[in-house]
Every structure is written in structure tokens, then in C-alpha cells.
């Protein structure tokens, strides 16, 4: 009993104890192969991101070491890989360059301080169980964000794929415009390497699935590049490579939490926290959806927070979920978080032993691999399904997709989530209201919404499906007004409330107002099949006193029987339809 009671606490504090004991040899092999690919890919990316962030190149590699290990151990995703990203690097540069010269010692200190603050904010949100925020990210947002990011990843690799010197920063249209200006400068040797890498990757994946196609493709591209340089000479081919990297492990560091630094960096830290968490969890959810499992939002918040706190003490700047490396990790066949841990450890080994040999790895080969990754991230089948199935979800998907391609990547998530919420609120603000009448063709004269069926001349019966809250009150009142205007002779109104789950003060007031109007006109308002939660809400608001306990029924039969005795029998005498069974059993007049 004691072990069972402690299990949830251990799972929360040490989540890796849940999956680590279950790893077998096949998992180890798959994770190790995926890690090898990921460790190689992070080399040029880490250097590039550090340059964007205004940090020394080696800091981009440091951010992919210890933070990646901590995030994998304390997160919940099997495939999410944390490290430096384009968005985090750009925000870091724009925020810190105001206070210090990029690349200087003061600048590095501010970057470490900002990283620590972001980690604290992320950890606090995780411990506060705010992971439910990810529930507002719909599936359409994930699909659109993933596809948009994949297109952006490909666009940013155009310069390396075609061997042109151009600025690959900015939005998609800016990248494409810059590329069009440099189109005459395309290097056919570089393009050939990229295409050979891309096509060999496709070939290995299709015809030799047992061989890790990404590693095989990179080796193929590198070998062809070396052969071309040998045969024609580097002065002819001009094939750029990643270049030699510093062979050092991350040194210990510490943030400088002075009052002035905390004051200056607090707004930026909060902004970075929000988009970094959204980005990480969105990536984690998108990969998890493809892998057939779920992630724990709270645990991801904690994992990301601890990773950045640790990164601040191991010379790493802000790290979050990486689309490139997470997608690559999944495509390469990773099975557990151990792949991300292996990748970080292999990166350390590579930096120490192999970093100088990165001079032989062509950037074009890396671009070809990332083109493969980007293509695999676009779920064409699901996109087609959404576009055919729902206009609302299609709008969410397209807004997210276009925002990711033409606006800031992190803004795309917020735009998609905001539109999802707006459409949701618009939908729930108009609860479905249908007319119901007994249908003699159905078993026990069950109620139907067939518009051809006759209605009672004195009683209008409707069913409301949806919650009655401040946002839906106007729609409800307009429907009440329309019923009174179109059917003034029907002084009694019965509401089947089985579809009403919640009512707030304004919703209850709308029912009370309608009950009073019905009473003034000589009729009544009735509620049928009232749920316990609805009853309690009406009772707390004092609405039951006005509506009247005797006008609330728990079954339709009891309601019709009681309401029938309140109808004007002189009007019933001239009715030929006999809607209710009580009408047929009434004595002839």
C-alpha cells in the first residue's frame, strides 16, 4: 500500500523511472541510430543558431547538450528534442543587443541570466499545473503549424541547397524574393550534392529500409563531395562545408541575478517563456499524434524549465523544442527519450573527437537531409481530410499555415489558437434550439423534430442543446422573441433541458424573464429533464422561485400530463390533431 501511494509522486518527480526500465535491445538500437543522425545534424544548426543569437558559435552546441538531456529525462514526449532554435535565437538577439554588444562577455552573461529566468518561469507554470493550456491547441492548429514550419525549414535551406550567398532570415516571401535575386548564382556542383543526398535518402528509405537512410544519405553526399573536389579541385566546385568546430565541452557558468538585470529582462523572459512553451508543447503534440501516444503538458513545462535552469549553469542559452531535430528524431526511428539523451552525449563526443572533421561535411548534404525531414512533416492526407470535412477547422488550419509561412513562427500558434477559441465561442454562443412534437409513428409516441408534424395550438415545445451563459443569452432571447411573435396563441412554453449542462447568472435571468412574460400573458414556462447540475445552478441563483418548482419535471410524460390540465379546454375542443395521448383520452365535448 505504501509503494502504491508513493508511485504518483515518484512518477511526477522522476518521470523517466516510468519508461527507462522498459527499454529493450531493439529500443536501444533504434534510439542509438536516431541519435547518431541527430548529433550530426545539430552541428551546423547549433553554430548557425548561435550566430543568429549573437553568441559565440560553440554556445549553440552547448545549448544542445545538457539542456537536451534534462528535457528528455523530465519531459513526457518520446521524440521531442530540445536545444537552440531560430525563434529563440532571434528573440534573444533583438532583446539583448540593446543592453550589450553581441558576442561580448556582458552579452553572454545577460543571455545566461535570461535563460535562467525563462527556466524559472517555465518550471513555475509546470508546478502550478498550467499544462492544461495545451488543450486550447486544436489538432488543426498542430497540422497547420507543422506544415508551415516544414515549408519554412525548406525555404531556409535554399541557400545551402543551391549554393548561393544570400540572407535566409525573415519570412517566407522575403526568403523567396532574395533567392530569386540570386538565381543566376546557383552553383551546379552544390545543387548536385544536395540532389544526390536527397535522392539517395529516398532510395535507401524505399528499397533498403533496414539501413538508416538519413545517415546513409549524408555519407553518400559527403563521399560524392570529396570525389568531386578530388577530380575537379575545390577552386572549381566551390562546395562549402560545415567547417572545423571547437573541441571543448560546455564550461560551468552562472547567471547574474542583479536587480537591474532582472528588471530589464523580466518582460523578455515572460514573452520567451510563453512562446517557447507553446512551441515545445505544440511540437511534442504534433509528433505524439503521429507516433500514436499523448504527452503530459504539465510534465513538459517542468522538463523545459529544468532544462533551461541547467543550461544557464552549463553555458547554454535559451533552449526549447526544435522542429528540425524533433522531426528528424521521429523520422530516424527513435522509440524513447533515450534517443535525445544519446544524441546529446554523442554530440559531446563528436565535439571532442570529430569536430575538426566536420570540415568535410558539405552544407548541401545537410540541406538535402532537411528537405527530406520537412517533406515528412507535412501530413497531406490529414490536411485533405480537414479541408473536406469542416469549414471552421479549415479556416484554423489555413490561418495557422499561412501565419507560419509569412509571419513569425511562434505567432502562428497564437493565431491558430486564438481563431480556434473565437470560432468555439461563436459556436457555443448559439445553442441549437429545435421544436419537438410527439410523433405517433414512433415507439411510444417519442418526440420528433419533423417540421411536417402538427403542433399543439397552446403549447410550444423546444429542446435546447448547449450551455446558457452570458455569450448565448442574446441568441436565446432572440429565439424566445421570435416564438412569441410567430405564435402569440401559444402561451405555454416547455423547454426540454436534457441538453443544457450549465447556466450562469445571465442565463438563469433569461429563463426567469421569459417565465415572467409567459405568466403575464396567461401562460407558463416549463422545464423538462433538468439535470442535477442545472438544478443546482438555478437554485443558487434564486431562479427556481420565479419559475416555480411545480413547473419543473424530470420526465416528458409527467410534464405533458401536468401541462395538459392547464390548457384552455375550449381551444382543445376545436382541435382536430389530438397531439398528446391525453387529448385522445379526454371525454368528448
Short mmCIF file of N, CA and C in Angstrom, two decimals, residues 392-549:
data_model
loop_
_atom_site.label_atom_id
_atom_site.label_comp_id
_atom_site.label_asym_id
_atom_site.label_seq_id
_atom_site.Cartn_x
_atom_site.Cartn_y
_atom_site.Cartn_z
N UNK A 392 -14.84 25.42 -40.58
CA UNK A 392 -14.24 26.07 -39.41
C UNK A 392 -12.81 25.58 -39.18
N UNK A 393 -12.66 24.27 -39.18
CA UNK A 393 -11.32 23.72 -38.96
C UNK A 393 -10.39 24.04 -40.13
N UNK A 394 -10.95 24.13 -41.32
CA UNK A 394 -10.15 24.51 -42.47
C UNK A 394 -9.62 25.93 -42.31
N UNK A 395 -10.46 26.81 -41.79
CA UNK A 395 -10.03 28.19 -41.56
C UNK A 395 -8.91 28.24 -40.54
N UNK A 396 -9.04 27.46 -39.48
CA UNK A 396 -8.00 27.41 -38.44
C UNK A 396 -6.70 26.89 -39.03
N UNK A 397 -6.79 25.81 -39.80
CA UNK A 397 -5.60 25.21 -40.40
C UNK A 397 -4.91 26.19 -41.35
N UNK A 398 -5.68 26.84 -42.22
CA UNK A 398 -5.08 27.74 -43.20
C UNK A 398 -4.49 28.98 -42.56
N UNK A 399 -5.17 29.52 -41.55
CA UNK A 399 -4.62 30.69 -40.85
C UNK A 399 -3.31 30.34 -40.18
N UNK A 400 -3.27 29.19 -39.52
CA UNK A 400 -2.03 28.76 -38.87
C UNK A 400 -0.93 28.50 -39.89
N UNK A 401 -1.28 27.83 -40.97
CA UNK A 401 -0.31 27.51 -42.01
C UNK A 401 0.27 28.78 -42.64
N UNK A 402 -0.58 29.70 -43.02
CA UNK A 402 -0.12 30.92 -43.67
C UNK A 402 0.64 31.82 -42.70
N UNK A 403 0.21 31.83 -41.43
CA UNK A 403 0.92 32.63 -40.43
C UNK A 403 2.33 32.09 -40.21
N UNK A 404 2.44 30.76 -40.20
CA UNK A 404 3.77 30.15 -40.02
C UNK A 404 4.69 30.47 -41.19
N UNK A 405 4.13 30.54 -42.38
CA UNK A 405 4.96 30.78 -43.56
C UNK A 405 5.29 32.26 -43.76
N UNK A 406 4.34 33.14 -43.43
CA UNK A 406 4.53 34.55 -43.78
C UNK A 406 4.66 35.48 -42.57
N UNK A 407 4.44 34.96 -41.37
CA UNK A 407 4.61 35.77 -40.17
C UNK A 407 5.61 35.06 -39.26
N UNK A 408 5.67 35.47 -38.00
CA UNK A 408 6.58 34.81 -37.06
C UNK A 408 6.05 33.41 -36.75
N UNK A 409 6.98 32.47 -36.61
CA UNK A 409 6.60 31.08 -36.39
C UNK A 409 5.80 30.91 -35.11
N UNK A 410 6.27 31.55 -34.03
CA UNK A 410 5.54 31.41 -32.77
C UNK A 410 4.19 32.12 -32.82
N UNK A 411 4.08 33.19 -33.62
CA UNK A 411 2.80 33.88 -33.75
C UNK A 411 1.76 32.99 -34.43
N UNK A 412 2.22 32.09 -35.28
CA UNK A 412 1.30 31.19 -35.98
C UNK A 412 0.50 30.36 -35.00
N UNK A 413 1.16 29.90 -33.94
CA UNK A 413 0.46 29.11 -32.92
C UNK A 413 -0.60 29.95 -32.23
N UNK A 414 -0.21 31.17 -31.82
CA UNK A 414 -1.15 32.05 -31.14
C UNK A 414 -2.32 32.40 -32.05
N UNK A 415 -2.03 32.65 -33.34
CA UNK A 415 -3.10 32.98 -34.28
C UNK A 415 -4.07 31.82 -34.43
N UNK A 416 -3.53 30.61 -34.55
CA UNK A 416 -4.39 29.44 -34.68
C UNK A 416 -5.22 29.18 -33.44
N UNK A 417 -4.59 29.30 -32.28
CA UNK A 417 -5.30 29.09 -31.02
C UNK A 417 -6.38 30.15 -30.83
N UNK A 418 -6.03 31.41 -31.12
CA UNK A 418 -7.00 32.50 -30.95
C UNK A 418 -8.20 32.30 -31.87
N UNK A 419 -7.94 31.94 -33.13
CA UNK A 419 -9.06 31.72 -34.05
C UNK A 419 -9.89 30.53 -33.61
N UNK A 420 -9.24 29.48 -33.11
CA UNK A 420 -9.99 28.31 -32.60
C UNK A 420 -10.93 28.72 -31.48
N UNK A 421 -10.42 29.54 -30.56
CA UNK A 421 -11.24 29.99 -29.43
C UNK A 421 -12.39 30.87 -29.89
N UNK A 422 -12.10 31.77 -30.85
CA UNK A 422 -13.14 32.65 -31.37
C UNK A 422 -14.25 31.84 -32.02
N UNK A 423 -13.87 30.88 -32.87
CA UNK A 423 -14.87 30.04 -33.53
C UNK A 423 -15.63 29.18 -32.54
N UNK A 424 -14.91 28.72 -31.50
CA UNK A 424 -15.58 27.92 -30.48
C UNK A 424 -16.61 28.75 -29.72
N UNK A 425 -16.20 29.96 -29.32
CA UNK A 425 -17.12 30.83 -28.59
C UNK A 425 -18.31 31.23 -29.47
N UNK A 426 -18.03 31.45 -30.75
CA UNK A 426 -19.12 31.80 -31.67
C UNK A 426 -20.10 30.64 -31.78
N UNK A 427 -19.57 29.42 -31.77
CA UNK A 427 -20.43 28.25 -31.90
C UNK A 427 -21.25 28.00 -30.63
N UNK A 428 -20.61 28.07 -29.47
CA UNK A 428 -21.33 27.79 -28.22
C UNK A 428 -22.25 28.95 -27.84
N UNK A 429 -22.02 30.13 -28.43
CA UNK A 429 -22.90 31.26 -28.13
C UNK A 429 -24.23 31.13 -28.84
N UNK A 430 -24.35 30.13 -29.73
CA UNK A 430 -25.61 29.90 -30.43
C UNK A 430 -26.04 28.46 -30.22
N UNK A 431 -26.57 28.16 -29.03
CA UNK A 431 -27.00 26.78 -28.76
C UNK A 431 -28.09 26.36 -29.75
N UNK A 432 -28.08 25.09 -30.07
CA UNK A 432 -29.06 24.56 -31.02
C UNK A 432 -30.43 24.50 -30.35
N UNK A 433 -31.43 25.11 -30.98
CA UNK A 433 -32.80 25.15 -30.44
C UNK A 433 -33.73 24.59 -31.50
N UNK A 434 -34.38 23.48 -31.19
CA UNK A 434 -35.26 22.82 -32.17
C UNK A 434 -36.64 22.60 -31.56
N UNK A 435 -37.64 22.60 -32.42
CA UNK A 435 -39.01 22.32 -31.99
C UNK A 435 -39.21 20.82 -31.87
N UNK A 436 -39.94 20.41 -30.83
CA UNK A 436 -40.19 18.98 -30.61
C UNK A 436 -41.69 18.74 -30.45
N UNK A 437 -42.18 17.69 -31.10
CA UNK A 437 -43.59 17.30 -31.00
C UNK A 437 -43.67 15.78 -30.95
N UNK A 438 -44.70 15.23 -30.32
CA UNK A 438 -44.87 13.77 -30.30
C UNK A 438 -45.13 13.26 -31.72
N UNK A 439 -44.51 12.12 -32.03
CA UNK A 439 -44.66 11.52 -33.35
C UNK A 439 -45.34 10.16 -33.19
N UNK A 440 -46.59 10.08 -33.67
CA UNK A 440 -47.36 8.84 -33.49
C UNK A 440 -46.76 7.67 -34.26
N UNK A 441 -45.84 7.97 -35.19
CA UNK A 441 -45.21 6.90 -35.97
C UNK A 441 -44.09 6.22 -35.20
N UNK A 442 -43.62 6.84 -34.12
CA UNK A 442 -42.52 6.29 -33.36
C UNK A 442 -43.01 5.53 -32.14
N UNK A 443 -42.12 4.71 -31.59
CA UNK A 443 -42.48 3.88 -30.43
C UNK A 443 -42.83 4.77 -29.25
N UNK A 444 -43.97 4.49 -28.64
CA UNK A 444 -44.49 5.25 -27.50
C UNK A 444 -44.61 6.75 -27.79
N UNK A 445 -44.85 7.05 -29.05
CA UNK A 445 -45.04 8.45 -29.47
C UNK A 445 -43.87 9.33 -29.04
N UNK A 446 -42.67 8.82 -29.31
CA UNK A 446 -41.47 9.60 -28.95
C UNK A 446 -41.46 10.94 -29.67
N UNK A 447 -40.75 11.90 -29.10
CA UNK A 447 -40.71 13.24 -29.67
C UNK A 447 -39.85 13.26 -30.93
N UNK A 448 -40.23 14.12 -31.86
CA UNK A 448 -39.52 14.26 -33.12
C UNK A 448 -39.42 15.73 -33.50
N UNK A 449 -38.50 16.05 -34.42
CA UNK A 449 -38.34 17.43 -34.91
C UNK A 449 -38.84 17.57 -36.34
N UNK A 450 -39.66 16.63 -36.80
CA UNK A 450 -40.19 16.68 -38.15
C UNK A 450 -41.06 17.93 -38.32
N UNK A 451 -40.71 18.85 -39.23
CA UNK A 451 -41.46 20.10 -39.38
C UNK A 451 -42.87 19.90 -39.95
N UNK A 452 -43.13 18.72 -40.54
CA UNK A 452 -44.45 18.46 -41.12
C UNK A 452 -45.47 18.00 -40.08
N UNK A 453 -45.03 17.68 -38.88
CA UNK A 453 -45.94 17.21 -37.84
C UNK A 453 -46.70 18.39 -37.24
N UNK A 454 -47.97 18.22 -36.93
CA UNK A 454 -48.75 19.32 -36.33
C UNK A 454 -48.32 19.57 -34.89
N UNK A 455 -48.45 20.82 -34.44
CA UNK A 455 -48.11 21.20 -33.07
C UNK A 455 -49.37 21.53 -32.29
N UNK A 456 -49.24 21.51 -30.98
CA UNK A 456 -50.33 21.92 -30.12
C UNK A 456 -50.61 23.40 -30.31
N UNK A 457 -51.89 23.79 -30.29
CA UNK A 457 -52.25 25.19 -30.50
C UNK A 457 -51.94 26.08 -29.31
N UNK A 458 -51.69 25.48 -28.15
CA UNK A 458 -51.46 26.28 -26.94
C UNK A 458 -50.07 26.09 -26.34
N UNK A 459 -49.39 25.03 -26.75
CA UNK A 459 -48.11 24.70 -26.12
C UNK A 459 -47.02 24.57 -27.18
N UNK A 460 -45.92 25.29 -26.96
CA UNK A 460 -44.74 25.18 -27.81
C UNK A 460 -43.68 24.41 -27.03
N UNK A 461 -43.16 23.36 -27.66
CA UNK A 461 -42.13 22.55 -27.01
C UNK A 461 -40.83 22.70 -27.80
N UNK A 462 -39.77 23.07 -27.12
CA UNK A 462 -38.46 23.20 -27.77
C UNK A 462 -37.41 22.45 -26.95
N UNK A 463 -36.34 22.09 -27.61
CA UNK A 463 -35.21 21.49 -26.91
C UNK A 463 -33.97 22.37 -27.15
N UNK A 464 -33.24 22.65 -26.08
CA UNK A 464 -32.05 23.49 -26.16
C UNK A 464 -30.84 22.60 -25.92
N UNK A 465 -29.94 22.60 -26.86
CA UNK A 465 -28.69 21.84 -26.74
C UNK A 465 -27.53 22.82 -26.64
N UNK A 466 -27.02 23.00 -25.45
CA UNK A 466 -25.92 23.93 -25.24
C UNK A 466 -26.06 24.63 -23.91
N UNK A 467 -24.98 25.22 -23.46
CA UNK A 467 -24.97 25.92 -22.18
C UNK A 467 -25.57 27.31 -22.32
N UNK A 468 -26.21 27.76 -21.26
CA UNK A 468 -26.80 29.10 -21.23
C UNK A 468 -25.90 30.00 -20.39
N UNK A 469 -25.09 30.79 -21.07
CA UNK A 469 -24.19 31.70 -20.36
C UNK A 469 -24.26 33.06 -21.02
N UNK A 470 -23.51 34.00 -20.50
CA UNK A 470 -23.62 35.39 -20.97
C UNK A 470 -23.45 35.51 -22.48
N UNK A 471 -22.63 34.64 -23.07
CA UNK A 471 -22.40 34.72 -24.51
C UNK A 471 -23.56 34.21 -25.34
N UNK A 472 -24.40 33.35 -24.79
CA UNK A 472 -25.50 32.77 -25.55
C UNK A 472 -26.85 33.37 -25.20
N UNK A 473 -26.89 34.27 -24.22
CA UNK A 473 -28.16 34.85 -23.77
C UNK A 473 -28.86 35.60 -24.89
N UNK A 474 -28.12 36.40 -25.65
CA UNK A 474 -28.74 37.19 -26.70
C UNK A 474 -29.41 36.30 -27.75
N UNK A 475 -28.72 35.21 -28.13
CA UNK A 475 -29.29 34.27 -29.10
C UNK A 475 -30.55 33.63 -28.52
N UNK A 476 -30.54 33.27 -27.24
CA UNK A 476 -31.69 32.64 -26.59
C UNK A 476 -32.88 33.60 -26.54
N UNK A 477 -32.61 34.85 -26.15
CA UNK A 477 -33.70 35.82 -26.05
C UNK A 477 -34.30 36.14 -27.42
N UNK A 478 -33.46 36.21 -28.44
CA UNK A 478 -33.98 36.45 -29.79
C UNK A 478 -34.89 35.31 -30.23
N UNK A 479 -34.53 34.09 -29.86
CA UNK A 479 -35.37 32.94 -30.21
C UNK A 479 -36.70 32.98 -29.44
N UNK A 480 -36.63 33.35 -28.17
CA UNK A 480 -37.86 33.49 -27.38
C UNK A 480 -38.77 34.55 -28.01
N UNK A 481 -38.21 35.68 -28.40
CA UNK A 481 -39.00 36.76 -29.01
C UNK A 481 -39.63 36.30 -30.31
N UNK A 482 -38.89 35.53 -31.10
CA UNK A 482 -39.40 35.05 -32.38
C UNK A 482 -40.56 34.08 -32.16
N UNK A 483 -40.43 33.21 -31.15
CA UNK A 483 -41.50 32.26 -30.85
C UNK A 483 -42.77 33.00 -30.44
N UNK A 484 -42.63 34.01 -29.58
CA UNK A 484 -43.80 34.77 -29.14
C UNK A 484 -44.43 35.55 -30.28
N UNK A 485 -43.59 36.10 -31.17
CA UNK A 485 -44.12 36.88 -32.29
C UNK A 485 -44.81 35.99 -33.32
N UNK A 486 -44.26 34.83 -33.60
CA UNK A 486 -44.83 33.94 -34.62
C UNK A 486 -45.98 33.09 -34.10
N UNK A 487 -46.00 32.86 -32.79
CA UNK A 487 -47.05 32.01 -32.21
C UNK A 487 -47.64 32.67 -30.96
N UNK A 488 -48.31 33.80 -31.12
CA UNK A 488 -48.84 34.50 -29.93
C UNK A 488 -49.92 33.69 -29.21
N UNK A 489 -50.56 32.78 -29.96
CA UNK A 489 -51.62 31.98 -29.32
C UNK A 489 -51.07 30.90 -28.40
N UNK A 490 -49.78 30.58 -28.58
CA UNK A 490 -49.17 29.55 -27.74
C UNK A 490 -48.57 30.21 -26.50
N UNK A 491 -49.38 30.29 -25.46
CA UNK A 491 -48.98 31.00 -24.25
C UNK A 491 -48.09 30.15 -23.35
N UNK A 492 -48.05 28.85 -23.57
CA UNK A 492 -47.23 27.96 -22.75
C UNK A 492 -45.99 27.53 -23.55
N UNK A 493 -44.88 27.53 -22.86
CA UNK A 493 -43.61 27.13 -23.48
C UNK A 493 -42.92 26.10 -22.59
N UNK A 494 -42.63 24.94 -23.18
CA UNK A 494 -41.91 23.89 -22.45
C UNK A 494 -40.52 23.72 -23.06
N UNK A 495 -39.51 23.71 -22.21
CA UNK A 495 -38.12 23.56 -22.66
C UNK A 495 -37.59 22.21 -22.20
N UNK A 496 -37.23 21.35 -23.15
CA UNK A 496 -36.57 20.10 -22.80
C UNK A 496 -35.10 20.44 -22.52
N UNK A 497 -34.70 20.30 -21.27
CA UNK A 497 -33.39 20.81 -20.81
C UNK A 497 -32.34 19.73 -20.67
N UNK A 498 -32.56 18.56 -21.27
CA UNK A 498 -31.58 17.47 -21.13
C UNK A 498 -30.24 17.83 -21.78
N UNK A 499 -30.26 18.77 -22.73
CA UNK A 499 -29.02 19.16 -23.40
C UNK A 499 -28.35 20.38 -22.80
N UNK A 500 -28.91 20.89 -21.70
CA UNK A 500 -28.32 22.06 -21.03
C UNK A 500 -27.45 21.57 -19.88
N UNK A 501 -26.15 21.79 -19.97
CA UNK A 501 -25.24 21.33 -18.92
C UNK A 501 -24.89 22.41 -17.91
N UNK A 502 -25.04 23.66 -18.32
CA UNK A 502 -24.56 24.75 -17.45
C UNK A 502 -25.39 25.99 -17.71
N UNK A 503 -25.64 26.75 -16.65
CA UNK A 503 -26.31 28.03 -16.77
C UNK A 503 -25.66 29.00 -15.79
N UNK A 504 -25.31 30.21 -16.27
CA UNK A 504 -24.74 31.20 -15.35
C UNK A 504 -25.84 32.17 -14.93
N UNK A 505 -25.47 33.25 -14.25
CA UNK A 505 -26.46 34.18 -13.72
C UNK A 505 -27.28 34.82 -14.83
N UNK A 506 -26.62 35.21 -15.92
CA UNK A 506 -27.35 35.85 -17.02
C UNK A 506 -28.24 34.85 -17.74
N UNK A 507 -27.77 33.61 -17.87
CA UNK A 507 -28.59 32.59 -18.49
C UNK A 507 -29.83 32.29 -17.65
N UNK A 508 -29.65 32.19 -16.33
CA UNK A 508 -30.78 31.98 -15.45
C UNK A 508 -31.75 33.15 -15.48
N UNK A 509 -31.21 34.37 -15.57
CA UNK A 509 -32.06 35.56 -15.63
C UNK A 509 -32.91 35.56 -16.90
N UNK A 510 -32.32 35.06 -18.03
CA UNK A 510 -33.09 34.99 -19.27
C UNK A 510 -34.27 34.04 -19.14
N UNK A 511 -34.08 32.91 -18.45
CA UNK A 511 -35.19 31.98 -18.22
C UNK A 511 -36.25 32.61 -17.32
N UNK A 512 -35.80 33.30 -16.28
CA UNK A 512 -36.74 33.95 -15.36
C UNK A 512 -37.55 35.02 -16.09
N UNK A 513 -36.87 35.79 -16.93
CA UNK A 513 -37.54 36.85 -17.69
C UNK A 513 -38.60 36.27 -18.62
N UNK A 514 -38.28 35.16 -19.27
CA UNK A 514 -39.25 34.53 -20.15
C UNK A 514 -40.41 33.94 -19.36
N UNK A 515 -40.12 33.36 -18.19
CA UNK A 515 -41.18 32.82 -17.33
C UNK A 515 -42.14 33.91 -16.91
N UNK A 516 -41.62 35.10 -16.59
CA UNK A 516 -42.46 36.21 -16.17
C UNK A 516 -43.34 36.70 -17.33
N UNK A 517 -42.77 36.75 -18.52
CA UNK A 517 -43.55 37.18 -19.69
C UNK A 517 -44.65 36.18 -20.00
N UNK A 518 -44.34 34.90 -19.88
CA UNK A 518 -45.36 33.88 -20.11
C UNK A 518 -46.47 33.99 -19.08
N UNK A 519 -46.09 34.26 -17.85
CA UNK A 519 -47.09 34.39 -16.76
C UNK A 519 -47.99 35.59 -17.01
N UNK A 520 -47.39 36.71 -17.43
CA UNK A 520 -48.17 37.93 -17.69
C UNK A 520 -49.15 37.72 -18.85
N UNK A 521 -48.78 36.81 -19.79
CA UNK A 521 -49.64 36.55 -20.94
C UNK A 521 -50.67 35.47 -20.65
N UNK A 522 -50.66 34.95 -19.42
CA UNK A 522 -51.62 33.92 -19.04
C UNK A 522 -51.13 32.51 -19.27
N UNK A 523 -49.84 32.34 -19.46
CA UNK A 523 -49.28 31.01 -19.67
C UNK A 523 -48.22 30.67 -18.65
N UNK A 524 -47.38 29.72 -18.99
CA UNK A 524 -46.32 29.27 -18.08
C UNK A 524 -45.07 28.88 -18.88
N UNK A 525 -43.95 28.87 -18.17
CA UNK A 525 -42.70 28.32 -18.71
C UNK A 525 -42.41 27.04 -17.93
N UNK A 526 -42.10 25.96 -18.65
CA UNK A 526 -41.83 24.68 -18.02
C UNK A 526 -40.43 24.18 -18.43
N UNK A 527 -39.79 23.49 -17.51
CA UNK A 527 -38.50 22.86 -17.78
C UNK A 527 -38.65 21.36 -17.60
N UNK A 528 -38.16 20.59 -18.59
CA UNK A 528 -38.31 19.14 -18.57
C UNK A 528 -36.93 18.49 -18.65
N UNK A 529 -36.76 17.41 -17.89
CA UNK A 529 -35.49 16.67 -17.86
C UNK A 529 -34.33 17.57 -17.42
N UNK A 530 -34.50 18.16 -16.28
CA UNK A 530 -33.47 19.06 -15.75
C UNK A 530 -32.39 18.25 -15.06
N UNK A 531 -31.13 18.46 -15.46
CA UNK A 531 -30.02 17.77 -14.83
C UNK A 531 -29.74 18.35 -13.45
N UNK A 532 -29.09 17.56 -12.63
CA UNK A 532 -28.81 17.99 -11.27
C UNK A 532 -27.95 19.25 -11.23
N UNK A 533 -26.96 19.31 -12.13
CA UNK A 533 -26.09 20.48 -12.14
C UNK A 533 -26.85 21.74 -12.53
N UNK A 534 -27.77 21.60 -13.50
CA UNK A 534 -28.59 22.75 -13.91
C UNK A 534 -29.53 23.16 -12.78
N UNK A 535 -30.10 22.18 -12.12
CA UNK A 535 -31.00 22.46 -10.99
C UNK A 535 -30.26 23.24 -9.90
N UNK A 536 -29.06 22.78 -9.55
CA UNK A 536 -28.29 23.46 -8.51
C UNK A 536 -27.96 24.89 -8.90
N UNK A 537 -27.62 25.11 -10.17
CA UNK A 537 -27.27 26.46 -10.62
C UNK A 537 -28.49 27.38 -10.53
N UNK A 538 -29.65 26.90 -10.95
CA UNK A 538 -30.87 27.70 -10.89
C UNK A 538 -31.27 27.97 -9.44
N UNK A 539 -31.05 26.99 -8.58
CA UNK A 539 -31.41 27.15 -7.17
C UNK A 539 -30.52 28.18 -6.49
N UNK A 540 -29.20 28.12 -6.79
CA UNK A 540 -28.28 29.09 -6.19
C UNK A 540 -28.60 30.51 -6.65
N UNK A 541 -29.03 30.65 -7.88
CA UNK A 541 -29.34 31.99 -8.40
C UNK A 541 -30.72 32.49 -8.01
N UNK A 542 -31.51 31.67 -7.30
CA UNK A 542 -32.85 32.08 -6.91
C UNK A 542 -33.85 32.04 -8.05
N UNK A 543 -33.50 31.39 -9.17
CA UNK A 543 -34.38 31.38 -10.34
C UNK A 543 -35.54 30.41 -10.18
N UNK A 544 -35.35 29.36 -9.39
CA UNK A 544 -36.41 28.37 -9.22
C UNK A 544 -37.65 28.97 -8.56
N UNK A 545 -37.45 29.96 -7.72
CA UNK A 545 -38.58 30.59 -7.02
C UNK A 545 -39.52 31.26 -8.02
N UNK A 546 -38.95 31.87 -9.06
CA UNK A 546 -39.78 32.57 -10.05
C UNK A 546 -40.40 31.57 -11.03
N UNK A 547 -39.56 30.63 -11.51
CA UNK A 547 -40.07 29.63 -12.45
C UNK A 547 -41.09 28.73 -11.78
N UNK A 548 -40.83 28.38 -10.53
CA UNK A 548 -41.74 27.54 -9.77
C UNK A 548 -41.37 26.08 -9.81
N UNK A 549 -41.25 25.46 -8.63
CA UNK A 549 -40.89 24.04 -8.57
C UNK A 549 -41.89 23.16 -9.31
#
